Amino acid sequence: MGVRYSVGGLACGSGYVVEVATLDTRRRAHNRSAVTASTLPCPDTQPPTPVSGLTAAARSDTSISLRWKASSDNTGIVRYEVARDGTYAGSSSLTAFTVSSLSCGTGYTITVVAIDPSGNRSSAAGILAATAPCPDRTPPPAPTGLK
């Protein structure tokens, strides 16, 4: 025959010593036994810091390469998510990413968000960046006045 008892109101991430004893009819304790137990870790609710130093390090007529300084967080950073004009463009575990398949000569709003192991998201850091101008594909005029 087992007896179960739950203790409520305990703090997360804490250790406790629980003592159990049998009581005789005069309420004297006998057969004391102690158990050490811990509650589950506290959930991580702290978001990472925003990335800083976000720059367009290079650009072509169809891509923009980004670089930034790492975010910090109490549990670490697992990835950075990049968006182009509010649409997910990809993710990176590094502090660099290239947004590709862009139109030439076009400006974009690009944002980067840091994400920690618990899924907490930093506020977005953003820049306005443009691809290189469209290449000139117009053929030159035919020469005139040749003899």
mmCIF file of N, CA and C in Angstrom:
data_model
loop_
_atom_site.group_PDB
_atom_site.id
_atom_site.type_symbol
_atom_site.label_atom_id
_atom_site.label_comp_id
_atom_site.label_asym_id
_atom_site.label_seq_id
_atom_site.Cartn_x
_atom_site.Cartn_y
_atom_site.Cartn_z
ATOM 1 N N MET A 1 0.850 -1.175 0.000
ATOM 2 C CA MET A 1 0.000 0.000 0.000
ATOM 3 C C MET A 1 0.894 1.235 0.000
ATOM 4 N N GLY A 2 0.737 2.086 -0.982
ATOM 5 C CA GLY A 2 1.530 3.294 -1.061
ATOM 6 C C GLY A 2 0.685 4.518 -0.795
ATOM 7 N N VAL A 3 1.336 5.517 -0.310
ATOM 8 C CA VAL A 3 0.668 6.785 -0.058
ATOM 9 C C VAL A 3 1.330 7.831 -0.932
ATOM 10 N N ARG A 4 0.546 8.618 -1.616
ATOM 11 C CA ARG A 4 1.073 9.689 -2.466
ATOM 12 C C ARG A 4 0.624 11.021 -1.905
ATOM 13 N N TYR A 5 1.507 11.991 -2.062
ATOM 14 C CA TYR A 5 1.180 13.329 -1.602
ATOM 15 C C TYR A 5 1.850 14.319 -2.528
ATOM 16 N N SER A 6 1.134 15.332 -2.947
ATOM 17 C CA SER A 6 1.696 16.381 -3.797
ATOM 18 C C SER A 6 1.863 17.652 -2.993
ATOM 19 N N VAL A 7 2.964 18.330 -3.261
ATOM 20 C CA VAL A 7 3.228 19.607 -2.608
ATOM 21 C C VAL A 7 3.127 20.687 -3.676
ATOM 22 N N GLY A 8 2.274 21.654 -3.478
ATOM 23 C CA GLY A 8 2.110 22.740 -4.441
ATOM 24 C C GLY A 8 2.812 24.006 -3.980
ATOM 25 N N GLY A 9 2.814 24.996 -4.859
ATOM 26 C CA GLY A 9 3.361 26.303 -4.517
ATOM 27 C C GLY A 9 4.873 26.365 -4.472
ATOM 28 N N LEU A 10 5.547 25.415 -5.092
ATOM 29 C CA LEU A 10 7.001 25.405 -5.091
ATOM 30 C C LEU A 10 7.538 26.250 -6.248
ATOM 31 N N ALA A 11 8.719 26.791 -6.062
ATOM 32 C CA ALA A 11 9.342 27.611 -7.101
ATOM 33 C C ALA A 11 10.014 26.716 -8.139
ATOM 34 N N CYS A 12 9.938 27.124 -9.397
ATOM 35 C CA CYS A 12 10.600 26.366 -10.456
ATOM 36 C C CYS A 12 12.125 26.463 -10.287
ATOM 37 N N GLY A 13 12.809 25.430 -10.756
ATOM 38 C CA GLY A 13 14.265 25.427 -10.721
ATOM 39 C C GLY A 13 14.854 25.406 -9.329
ATOM 40 N N SER A 14 14.156 24.838 -8.350
ATOM 41 C CA SER A 14 14.618 24.845 -6.958
ATOM 42 C C SER A 14 14.701 23.425 -6.415
ATOM 43 N N GLY A 15 15.588 23.225 -5.444
ATOM 44 C CA GLY A 15 15.726 21.947 -4.787
ATOM 45 C C GLY A 15 15.051 21.974 -3.426
ATOM 46 N N TYR A 16 14.525 20.842 -3.012
ATOM 47 C CA TYR A 16 13.820 20.737 -1.742
ATOM 48 C C TYR A 16 14.193 19.425 -1.065
ATOM 49 N N VAL A 17 14.122 19.412 0.255
ATOM 50 C CA VAL A 17 14.253 18.182 1.033
ATOM 51 C C VAL A 17 12.889 17.910 1.635
ATOM 52 N N VAL A 18 12.363 16.731 1.368
ATOM 53 C CA VAL A 18 11.048 16.332 1.873
ATOM 54 C C VAL A 18 11.285 15.216 2.895
ATOM 55 N N GLU A 19 10.765 15.419 4.086
ATOM 56 C CA GLU A 19 10.921 14.419 5.138
ATOM 57 C C GLU A 19 9.590 13.745 5.403
ATOM 58 N N VAL A 20 9.639 12.422 5.556
ATOM 59 C CA VAL A 20 8.443 11.631 5.823
ATOM 60 C C VAL A 20 8.692 10.832 7.097
ATOM 61 N N ALA A 21 7.666 10.731 7.923
ATOM 62 C CA ALA A 21 7.775 9.937 9.148
ATOM 63 C C ALA A 21 6.423 9.330 9.478
ATOM 64 N N THR A 22 6.448 8.255 10.225
ATOM 65 C CA THR A 22 5.201 7.684 10.731
ATOM 66 C C THR A 22 4.956 8.271 12.110
ATOM 67 N N LEU A 23 3.709 8.462 12.461
ATOM 68 C CA LEU A 23 3.344 9.024 13.768
ATOM 69 C C LEU A 23 2.597 7.968 14.574
ATOM 70 N N ASP A 24 2.954 7.869 15.839
ATOM 71 C CA ASP A 24 2.194 6.955 16.695
ATOM 72 C C ASP A 24 0.973 7.681 17.237
ATOM 73 N N THR A 25 0.231 7.012 18.071
ATOM 74 C CA THR A 25 -1.012 7.597 18.574
ATOM 75 C C THR A 25 -0.777 8.843 19.418
ATOM 76 N N ARG A 26 0.404 9.024 19.944
ATOM 77 C CA ARG A 26 0.727 10.247 20.705
ATOM 78 C C ARG A 26 1.381 11.307 19.812
ATOM 79 N N ARG A 27 1.341 11.078 18.473
ATOM 80 C CA ARG A 27 1.869 12.001 17.469
ATOM 81 C C ARG A 27 3.383 12.155 17.562
ATOM 82 N N ARG A 28 4.060 11.120 18.010
ATOM 83 C CA ARG A 28 5.516 11.106 18.037
ATOM 84 C C ARG A 28 5.998 10.501 16.710
ATOM 85 N N ALA A 29 7.039 11.119 16.106
ATOM 86 C CA ALA A 29 7.556 10.677 14.806
ATOM 87 C C ALA A 29 8.497 9.495 14.975
ATOM 88 N N HIS A 30 8.362 8.529 14.067
ATOM 89 C CA HIS A 30 9.231 7.353 14.003
ATOM 90 C C HIS A 30 9.569 7.091 12.541
ATOM 91 N N ASN A 31 10.616 6.337 12.321
ATOM 92 C CA ASN A 31 10.998 5.911 10.963
ATOM 93 C C ASN A 31 11.092 7.090 9.993
ATOM 94 N N ARG A 32 11.823 8.107 10.385
ATOM 95 C CA ARG A 32 11.977 9.280 9.508
ATOM 96 C C ARG A 32 12.799 8.907 8.274
ATOM 97 N N SER A 33 12.403 9.496 7.170
ATOM 98 C CA SER A 33 13.123 9.291 5.913
ATOM 99 C C SER A 33 13.076 10.599 5.129
ATOM 100 N N ALA A 34 14.204 10.990 4.569
ATOM 101 C CA ALA A 34 14.271 12.246 3.808
ATOM 102 C C ALA A 34 14.592 11.948 2.348
ATOM 103 N N VAL A 35 13.998 12.723 1.480
ATOM 104 C CA VAL A 35 14.232 12.617 0.035
ATOM 105 C C VAL A 35 14.551 14.010 -0.484
ATOM 106 N N THR A 36 15.559 14.085 -1.349
ATOM 107 C CA THR A 36 15.883 15.355 -2.008
ATOM 108 C C THR A 36 15.230 15.341 -3.385
ATOM 109 N N ALA A 37 14.546 16.410 -3.720
ATOM 110 C CA ALA A 37 13.854 16.498 -5.012
ATOM 111 C C ALA A 37 14.019 17.905 -5.567
ATOM 112 N N SER A 38 13.883 18.016 -6.865
ATOM 113 C CA SER A 38 13.976 19.315 -7.539
ATOM 114 C C SER A 38 12.758 19.531 -8.422
ATOM 115 N N THR A 39 12.365 20.769 -8.543
ATOM 116 C CA THR A 39 11.300 21.111 -9.479
ATOM 117 C C THR A 39 11.917 21.286 -10.867
ATOM 118 N N LEU A 40 11.093 21.290 -11.864
ATOM 119 C CA LEU A 40 11.574 21.481 -13.235
ATOM 120 C C LEU A 40 12.209 22.857 -13.387
ATOM 121 N N PRO A 41 13.153 23.009 -14.343
ATOM 122 C CA PRO A 41 13.760 24.322 -14.564
ATOM 123 C C PRO A 41 12.695 25.359 -14.940
ATOM 124 N N CYS A 42 12.986 26.597 -14.611
ATOM 125 C CA CYS A 42 12.081 27.691 -14.979
ATOM 126 C C CYS A 42 12.090 27.852 -16.495
ATOM 127 N N PRO A 43 10.951 28.153 -17.098
ATOM 128 C CA PRO A 43 10.930 28.355 -18.549
ATOM 129 C C PRO A 43 11.683 29.630 -18.920
ATOM 130 N N ASP A 44 12.334 29.581 -20.068
ATOM 131 C CA ASP A 44 13.067 30.751 -20.566
ATOM 132 C C ASP A 44 12.076 31.670 -21.274
ATOM 133 N N THR A 45 11.921 32.869 -20.766
ATOM 134 C CA THR A 45 11.020 33.837 -21.395
ATOM 135 C C THR A 45 11.755 35.093 -21.851
ATOM 136 N N GLN A 46 13.072 35.114 -21.678
ATOM 137 C CA GLN A 46 13.857 36.304 -22.028
ATOM 138 C C GLN A 46 14.243 36.267 -23.504
ATOM 139 N N PRO A 47 13.838 37.281 -24.277
ATOM 140 C CA PRO A 47 14.210 37.285 -25.696
ATOM 141 C C PRO A 47 15.668 37.701 -25.873
ATOM 142 N N PRO A 48 16.274 37.293 -26.978
ATOM 143 C CA PRO A 48 17.634 37.734 -27.276
ATOM 144 C C PRO A 48 17.668 39.242 -27.543
ATOM 145 N N THR A 49 18.866 39.810 -27.465
ATOM 146 C CA THR A 49 19.026 41.213 -27.861
ATOM 147 C C THR A 49 18.934 41.283 -29.387
ATOM 148 N N PRO A 50 18.519 42.421 -29.923
ATOM 149 C CA PRO A 50 18.493 42.540 -31.388
ATOM 150 C C PRO A 50 19.914 42.502 -31.957
ATOM 151 N N VAL A 51 20.035 42.045 -33.198
ATOM 152 C CA VAL A 51 21.341 42.106 -33.847
ATOM 153 C C VAL A 51 21.720 43.566 -34.025
ATOM 154 N N SER A 52 23.003 43.824 -34.144
ATOM 155 C CA SER A 52 23.465 45.194 -34.376
ATOM 156 C C SER A 52 24.411 45.194 -35.566
ATOM 157 N N GLY A 53 24.672 46.376 -36.087
ATOM 158 C CA GLY A 53 25.621 46.503 -37.194
ATOM 159 C C GLY A 53 25.176 45.836 -38.484
ATOM 160 N N LEU A 54 23.879 45.709 -38.691
ATOM 161 C CA LEU A 54 23.375 45.077 -39.917
ATOM 162 C C LEU A 54 23.753 45.928 -41.125
ATOM 163 N N THR A 55 24.457 45.319 -42.072
ATOM 164 C CA THR A 55 24.880 46.037 -43.280
ATOM 165 C C THR A 55 24.731 45.146 -44.501
ATOM 166 N N ALA A 56 24.581 45.803 -45.648
ATOM 167 C CA ALA A 56 24.632 45.110 -46.932
ATOM 168 C C ALA A 56 26.103 45.106 -47.330
ATOM 169 N N ALA A 57 26.777 43.984 -47.108
ATOM 170 C CA ALA A 57 28.223 43.893 -47.324
ATOM 171 C C ALA A 57 28.579 43.831 -48.801
ATOM 172 N N ALA A 58 27.691 43.288 -49.628
ATOM 173 C CA ALA A 58 27.931 43.190 -51.069
ATOM 174 C C ALA A 58 26.581 43.082 -51.756
ATOM 175 N N ARG A 59 26.575 43.446 -53.027
ATOM 176 C CA ARG A 59 25.340 43.332 -53.789
ATOM 177 C C ARG A 59 25.658 43.055 -55.250
ATOM 178 N N SER A 60 24.734 42.386 -55.880
ATOM 179 C CA SER A 60 24.807 42.180 -57.320
ATOM 180 C C SER A 60 23.463 42.631 -57.877
ATOM 181 N N ASP A 61 23.232 42.360 -59.149
ATOM 182 C CA ASP A 61 21.940 42.768 -59.708
ATOM 183 C C ASP A 61 20.802 41.836 -59.280
ATOM 184 N N THR A 62 21.141 40.680 -58.634
ATOM 185 C CA THR A 62 20.083 39.747 -58.202
ATOM 186 C C THR A 62 20.203 39.307 -56.743
ATOM 187 N N SER A 63 21.168 39.853 -56.002
ATOM 188 C CA SER A 63 21.329 39.426 -54.610
ATOM 189 C C SER A 63 21.935 40.533 -53.751
ATOM 190 N N ILE A 64 21.693 40.397 -52.439
ATOM 191 C CA ILE A 64 22.269 41.301 -51.443
ATOM 192 C C ILE A 64 22.843 40.427 -50.329
ATOM 193 N N SER A 65 24.134 40.584 -50.056
ATOM 194 C CA SER A 65 24.790 39.826 -48.987
ATOM 195 C C SER A 65 24.830 40.675 -47.729
ATOM 196 N N LEU A 66 24.363 40.084 -46.624
ATOM 197 C CA LEU A 66 24.245 40.791 -45.351
ATOM 198 C C LEU A 66 25.275 40.297 -44.355
ATOM 199 N N ARG A 67 25.667 41.182 -43.451
ATOM 200 C CA ARG A 67 26.507 40.839 -42.306
ATOM 201 C C ARG A 67 25.966 41.603 -41.105
ATOM 202 N N TRP A 68 26.155 41.038 -39.893
ATOM 203 C CA TRP A 68 25.731 41.709 -38.664
ATOM 204 C C TRP A 68 26.541 41.197 -37.497
ATOM 205 N N LYS A 69 26.437 41.895 -36.376
ATOM 206 C CA LYS A 69 27.085 41.467 -35.139
ATOM 207 C C LYS A 69 26.117 40.568 -34.380
ATOM 208 N N ALA A 70 26.682 39.558 -33.707
ATOM 209 C CA ALA A 70 25.872 38.547 -33.027
ATOM 210 C C ALA A 70 25.005 39.148 -31.938
ATOM 211 N N SER A 71 23.867 38.520 -31.768
ATOM 212 C CA SER A 71 22.942 38.809 -30.676
ATOM 213 C C SER A 71 23.464 38.132 -29.423
ATOM 214 N N SER A 72 22.930 38.500 -28.250
ATOM 215 C CA SER A 72 23.265 37.761 -27.034
ATOM 216 C C SER A 72 21.962 37.346 -26.339
ATOM 217 N N ASP A 73 22.079 36.269 -25.560
ATOM 218 C CA ASP A 73 20.901 35.728 -24.883
ATOM 219 C C ASP A 73 21.371 34.884 -23.709
ATOM 220 N N ASN A 74 20.542 34.757 -22.692
ATOM 221 C CA ASN A 74 20.905 33.986 -21.501
ATOM 222 C C ASN A 74 21.038 32.489 -21.776
ATOM 223 N N THR A 75 20.451 31.983 -22.862
ATOM 224 C CA THR A 75 20.561 30.557 -23.184
ATOM 225 C C THR A 75 21.231 30.307 -24.528
ATOM 226 N N GLY A 76 21.631 31.347 -25.236
ATOM 227 C CA GLY A 76 22.295 31.199 -26.530
ATOM 228 C C GLY A 76 21.368 31.495 -27.695
ATOM 229 N N ILE A 77 21.959 31.536 -28.875
ATOM 230 C CA ILE A 77 21.221 31.809 -30.113
ATOM 231 C C ILE A 77 21.297 30.557 -30.979
ATOM 232 N N VAL A 78 20.155 30.119 -31.497
ATOM 233 C CA VAL A 78 20.169 28.933 -32.372
ATOM 234 C C VAL A 78 20.147 29.311 -33.848
ATOM 235 N N ARG A 79 19.531 30.434 -34.182
ATOM 236 C CA ARG A 79 19.521 30.848 -35.589
ATOM 237 C C ARG A 79 19.064 32.294 -35.704
ATOM 238 N N TYR A 80 19.295 32.823 -36.882
ATOM 239 C CA TYR A 80 18.806 34.148 -37.266
ATOM 240 C C TYR A 80 17.870 33.961 -38.444
ATOM 241 N N GLU A 81 16.716 34.619 -38.406
ATOM 242 C CA GLU A 81 15.789 34.562 -39.533
ATOM 243 C C GLU A 81 15.840 35.889 -40.278
ATOM 244 N N VAL A 82 15.862 35.787 -41.599
ATOM 245 C CA VAL A 82 15.955 36.961 -42.467
ATOM 246 C C VAL A 82 14.660 37.074 -43.264
ATOM 247 N N ALA A 83 14.146 38.296 -43.357
ATOM 248 C CA ALA A 83 12.938 38.550 -44.151
ATOM 249 C C ALA A 83 13.213 39.659 -45.154
ATOM 250 N N ARG A 84 12.587 39.554 -46.311
ATOM 251 C CA ARG A 84 12.676 40.575 -47.350
ATOM 252 C C ARG A 84 11.282 41.139 -47.560
ATOM 253 N N ASP A 85 11.141 42.421 -47.295
ATOM 254 C CA ASP A 85 9.828 43.086 -47.426
ATOM 255 C C ASP A 85 8.744 42.323 -46.667
ATOM 256 N N GLY A 86 9.091 41.824 -45.465
ATOM 257 C CA GLY A 86 8.135 41.152 -44.599
ATOM 258 C C GLY A 86 7.899 39.688 -44.892
ATOM 259 N N THR A 87 8.562 39.137 -45.910
ATOM 260 C CA THR A 87 8.400 37.732 -46.274
ATOM 261 C C THR A 87 9.669 36.961 -45.918
ATOM 262 N N TYR A 88 9.482 35.809 -45.279
ATOM 263 C CA TYR A 88 10.617 34.983 -44.881
ATOM 264 C C TYR A 88 11.520 34.703 -46.078
ATOM 265 N N ALA A 89 12.837 34.975 -45.901
ATOM 266 C CA ALA A 89 13.797 34.740 -46.979
ATOM 267 C C ALA A 89 14.733 33.582 -46.659
ATOM 268 N N GLY A 90 14.857 33.211 -45.372
ATOM 269 C CA GLY A 90 15.734 32.119 -44.992
ATOM 270 C C GLY A 90 16.285 32.319 -43.600
ATOM 271 N N SER A 91 17.129 31.365 -43.166
ATOM 272 C CA SER A 91 17.728 31.475 -41.842
ATOM 273 C C SER A 91 19.193 31.071 -41.908
ATOM 274 N N SER A 92 19.934 31.481 -40.879
ATOM 275 C CA SER A 92 21.358 31.204 -40.814
ATOM 276 C C SER A 92 21.762 31.033 -39.358
ATOM 277 N N SER A 93 22.690 30.123 -39.101
ATOM 278 C CA SER A 93 23.256 30.009 -37.759
ATOM 279 C C SER A 93 24.479 30.914 -37.640
ATOM 280 N N LEU A 94 24.881 31.510 -38.740
ATOM 281 C CA LEU A 94 26.027 32.431 -38.779
ATOM 282 C C LEU A 94 25.534 33.871 -38.773
ATOM 283 N N THR A 95 26.456 34.813 -38.708
ATOM 284 C CA THR A 95 26.090 36.235 -38.733
ATOM 285 C C THR A 95 26.232 36.793 -40.147
ATOM 286 N N ALA A 96 25.781 36.026 -41.112
ATOM 287 C CA ALA A 96 25.816 36.434 -42.517
ATOM 288 C C ALA A 96 24.739 35.663 -43.266
ATOM 289 N N PHE A 97 24.233 36.282 -44.328
ATOM 290 C CA PHE A 97 23.205 35.644 -45.145
ATOM 291 C C PHE A 97 23.133 36.381 -46.471
ATOM 292 N N THR A 98 22.868 35.661 -47.550
ATOM 293 C CA THR A 98 22.684 36.285 -48.859
ATOM 294 C C THR A 98 21.238 36.097 -49.295
ATOM 295 N N VAL A 99 20.560 37.204 -49.533
ATOM 296 C CA VAL A 99 19.193 37.184 -50.056
ATOM 297 C C VAL A 99 19.328 37.158 -51.572
ATOM 298 N N SER A 100 18.761 36.143 -52.207
ATOM 299 C CA SER A 100 18.925 35.991 -53.648
ATOM 300 C C SER A 100 17.583 35.986 -54.367
ATOM 301 N N SER A 101 17.642 35.810 -55.661
ATOM 302 C CA SER A 101 16.463 35.816 -56.548
ATOM 303 C C SER A 101 15.738 37.156 -56.498
ATOM 304 N N LEU A 102 16.512 38.228 -56.451
ATOM 305 C CA LEU A 102 15.952 39.575 -56.395
ATOM 306 C C LEU A 102 15.937 40.198 -57.784
ATOM 307 N N SER A 103 15.202 41.282 -57.921
ATOM 308 C CA SER A 103 15.154 42.019 -59.188
ATOM 309 C C SER A 103 16.235 43.094 -59.192
ATOM 310 N N CYS A 104 16.832 43.295 -60.332
ATOM 311 C CA CYS A 104 17.893 44.296 -60.436
ATOM 312 C C CYS A 104 17.337 45.713 -60.257
ATOM 313 N N GLY A 105 18.192 46.582 -59.711
ATOM 314 C CA GLY A 105 17.829 47.989 -59.551
ATOM 315 C C GLY A 105 16.631 48.221 -58.661
ATOM 316 N N THR A 106 16.428 47.384 -57.667
ATOM 317 C CA THR A 106 15.245 47.461 -56.813
ATOM 318 C C THR A 106 15.649 47.568 -55.351
ATOM 319 N N GLY A 107 14.938 48.414 -54.594
ATOM 320 C CA GLY A 107 15.178 48.557 -53.166
ATOM 321 C C GLY A 107 14.325 47.585 -52.358
ATOM 322 N N TYR A 108 14.869 47.103 -51.260
ATOM 323 C CA TYR A 108 14.184 46.146 -50.388
ATOM 324 C C TYR A 108 14.369 46.534 -48.930
ATOM 325 N N THR A 109 13.378 46.230 -48.109
ATOM 326 C CA THR A 109 13.519 46.312 -46.654
ATOM 327 C C THR A 109 13.886 44.919 -46.177
ATOM 328 N N ILE A 110 15.032 44.805 -45.528
ATOM 329 C CA ILE A 110 15.514 43.509 -45.066
ATOM 330 C C ILE A 110 15.630 43.558 -43.552
ATOM 331 N N THR A 111 15.075 42.540 -42.884
ATOM 332 C CA THR A 111 15.119 42.475 -41.420
ATOM 333 C C THR A 111 15.745 41.164 -40.977
ATOM 334 N N VAL A 112 16.374 41.220 -39.789
ATOM 335 C CA VAL A 112 16.989 40.038 -39.183
ATOM 336 C C VAL A 112 16.498 39.939 -37.747
ATOM 337 N N VAL A 113 16.096 38.730 -37.332
ATOM 338 C CA VAL A 113 15.613 38.451 -35.984
ATOM 339 C C VAL A 113 16.449 37.300 -35.420
ATOM 340 N N ALA A 114 16.889 37.425 -34.159
ATOM 341 C CA ALA A 114 17.611 36.350 -33.474
ATOM 342 C C ALA A 114 16.619 35.475 -32.724
ATOM 343 N N ILE A 115 16.879 34.158 -32.687
ATOM 344 C CA ILE A 115 15.986 33.209 -32.022
ATOM 345 C C ILE A 115 16.801 32.325 -31.075
ATOM 346 N N ASP A 116 16.317 32.183 -29.837
ATOM 347 C CA ASP A 116 17.020 31.358 -28.843
ATOM 348 C C ASP A 116 16.442 29.939 -28.810
ATOM 349 N N PRO A 117 17.032 29.025 -28.025
ATOM 350 C CA PRO A 117 16.563 27.634 -28.019
ATOM 351 C C PRO A 117 15.099 27.458 -27.605
ATOM 352 N N SER A 118 14.537 28.405 -26.838
ATOM 353 C CA SER A 118 13.141 28.306 -26.415
ATOM 354 C C SER A 118 12.182 28.912 -27.429
ATOM 355 N N GLY A 119 12.717 29.451 -28.516
ATOM 356 C CA GLY A 119 11.871 30.060 -29.537
ATOM 357 C C GLY A 119 11.585 31.528 -29.295
ATOM 358 N N ASN A 120 12.194 32.125 -28.264
ATOM 359 C CA ASN A 120 12.023 33.560 -28.032
ATOM 360 C C ASN A 120 12.698 34.324 -29.167
ATOM 361 N N ARG A 121 12.045 35.378 -29.626
ATOM 362 C CA ARG A 121 12.529 36.154 -30.769
ATOM 363 C C ARG A 121 12.920 37.556 -30.331
ATOM 364 N N SER A 122 14.039 38.028 -30.856
ATOM 365 C CA SER A 122 14.440 39.408 -30.603
ATOM 366 C C SER A 122 13.552 40.335 -31.422
ATOM 367 N N SER A 123 13.626 41.609 -31.127
ATOM 368 C CA SER A 123 12.977 42.557 -32.027
ATOM 369 C C SER A 123 13.814 42.604 -33.311
ATOM 370 N N ALA A 124 13.192 43.011 -34.388
ATOM 371 C CA ALA A 124 13.856 42.982 -35.694
ATOM 372 C C ALA A 124 14.796 44.162 -35.861
ATOM 373 N N ALA A 125 15.936 43.890 -36.472
ATOM 374 C CA ALA A 125 16.842 44.942 -36.937
ATOM 375 C C ALA A 125 16.661 44.998 -38.444
ATOM 376 N N GLY A 126 16.604 46.185 -39.007
ATOM 377 C CA GLY A 126 16.340 46.279 -40.440
ATOM 378 C C GLY A 126 17.160 47.330 -41.150
ATOM 379 N N ILE A 127 17.288 47.141 -42.438
ATOM 380 C CA ILE A 127 17.943 48.118 -43.307
ATOM 381 C C ILE A 127 17.170 48.205 -44.625
ATOM 382 N N LEU A 128 17.399 49.281 -45.312
ATOM 383 C CA LEU A 128 16.930 49.425 -46.694
ATOM 384 C C LEU A 128 18.147 49.187 -47.569
ATOM 385 N N ALA A 129 18.029 48.298 -48.522
ATOM 386 C CA ALA A 129 19.154 47.984 -49.405
ATOM 387 C C ALA A 129 18.625 47.758 -50.807
ATOM 388 N N ALA A 130 19.469 48.057 -51.779
ATOM 389 C CA ALA A 130 19.064 47.897 -53.177
ATOM 390 C C ALA A 130 20.044 47.011 -53.914
ATOM 391 N N THR A 131 19.522 46.288 -54.877
ATOM 392 C CA THR A 131 20.386 45.503 -55.763
ATOM 393 C C THR A 131 21.094 46.469 -56.712
ATOM 394 N N ALA A 132 22.119 45.969 -57.365
ATOM 395 C CA ALA A 132 22.849 46.771 -58.353
ATOM 396 C C ALA A 132 21.924 47.088 -59.532
ATOM 397 N N PRO A 133 22.225 48.156 -60.255
ATOM 398 C CA PRO A 133 21.385 48.498 -61.416
ATOM 399 C C PRO A 133 21.344 47.350 -62.427
ATOM 400 N N CYS A 134 20.277 47.346 -63.186
ATOM 401 C CA CYS A 134 20.126 46.323 -64.214
ATOM 402 C C CYS A 134 21.239 46.488 -65.255
ATOM 403 N N PRO A 135 21.788 45.369 -65.712
ATOM 404 C CA PRO A 135 22.826 45.476 -66.731
ATOM 405 C C PRO A 135 22.233 46.017 -68.031
ATOM 406 N N ASP A 136 23.051 46.761 -68.734
ATOM 407 C CA ASP A 136 22.614 47.321 -70.021
ATOM 408 C C ASP A 136 22.665 46.205 -71.059
ATOM 409 N N ARG A 137 21.509 45.800 -71.515
ATOM 410 C CA ARG A 137 21.432 44.722 -72.507
ATOM 411 C C ARG A 137 21.039 45.258 -73.899
ATOM 412 N N THR A 138 21.046 46.580 -74.032
ATOM 413 C CA THR A 138 20.695 47.192 -75.309
ATOM 414 C C THR A 138 21.902 47.114 -76.240
ATOM 415 N N PRO A 139 21.708 46.541 -77.410
ATOM 416 C CA PRO A 139 22.856 46.480 -78.338
ATOM 417 C C PRO A 139 23.212 47.886 -78.824
ATOM 418 N N PRO A 140 24.462 48.091 -79.105
ATOM 419 C CA PRO A 140 24.859 49.417 -79.602
ATOM 420 C C PRO A 140 24.265 49.658 -80.993
ATOM 421 N N PRO A 141 24.085 50.928 -81.361
ATOM 422 C CA PRO A 141 23.552 51.207 -82.695
ATOM 423 C C PRO A 141 24.561 50.783 -83.769
ATOM 424 N N ALA A 142 24.013 50.488 -84.928
ATOM 425 C CA ALA A 142 24.874 50.112 -86.040
ATOM 426 C C ALA A 142 25.711 51.321 -86.437
ATOM 427 N N PRO A 143 26.949 51.087 -86.759
ATOM 428 C CA PRO A 143 27.793 52.211 -87.166
ATOM 429 C C PRO A 143 27.278 52.837 -88.466
ATOM 430 N N THR A 144 27.478 54.116 -88.559
ATOM 431 C CA THR A 144 27.064 54.826 -89.774
ATOM 432 C C THR A 144 28.263 55.557 -90.342
ATOM 433 N N GLY A 145 28.173 55.916 -91.571
ATOM 434 C CA GLY A 145 29.203 56.709 -92.222
ATOM 435 C C GLY A 145 30.469 55.950 -92.502
ATOM 436 N N LEU A 146 30.413 54.643 -92.610
ATOM 437 C CA LEU A 146 31.605 53.856 -92.894
ATOM 438 C C LEU A 146 31.805 53.808 -94.408
ATOM 439 N N LYS A 147 33.019 53.819 -94.855
ATOM 440 C CA LYS A 147 33.322 53.718 -96.284
ATOM 441 C C LYS A 147 34.105 52.495 -96.574
#
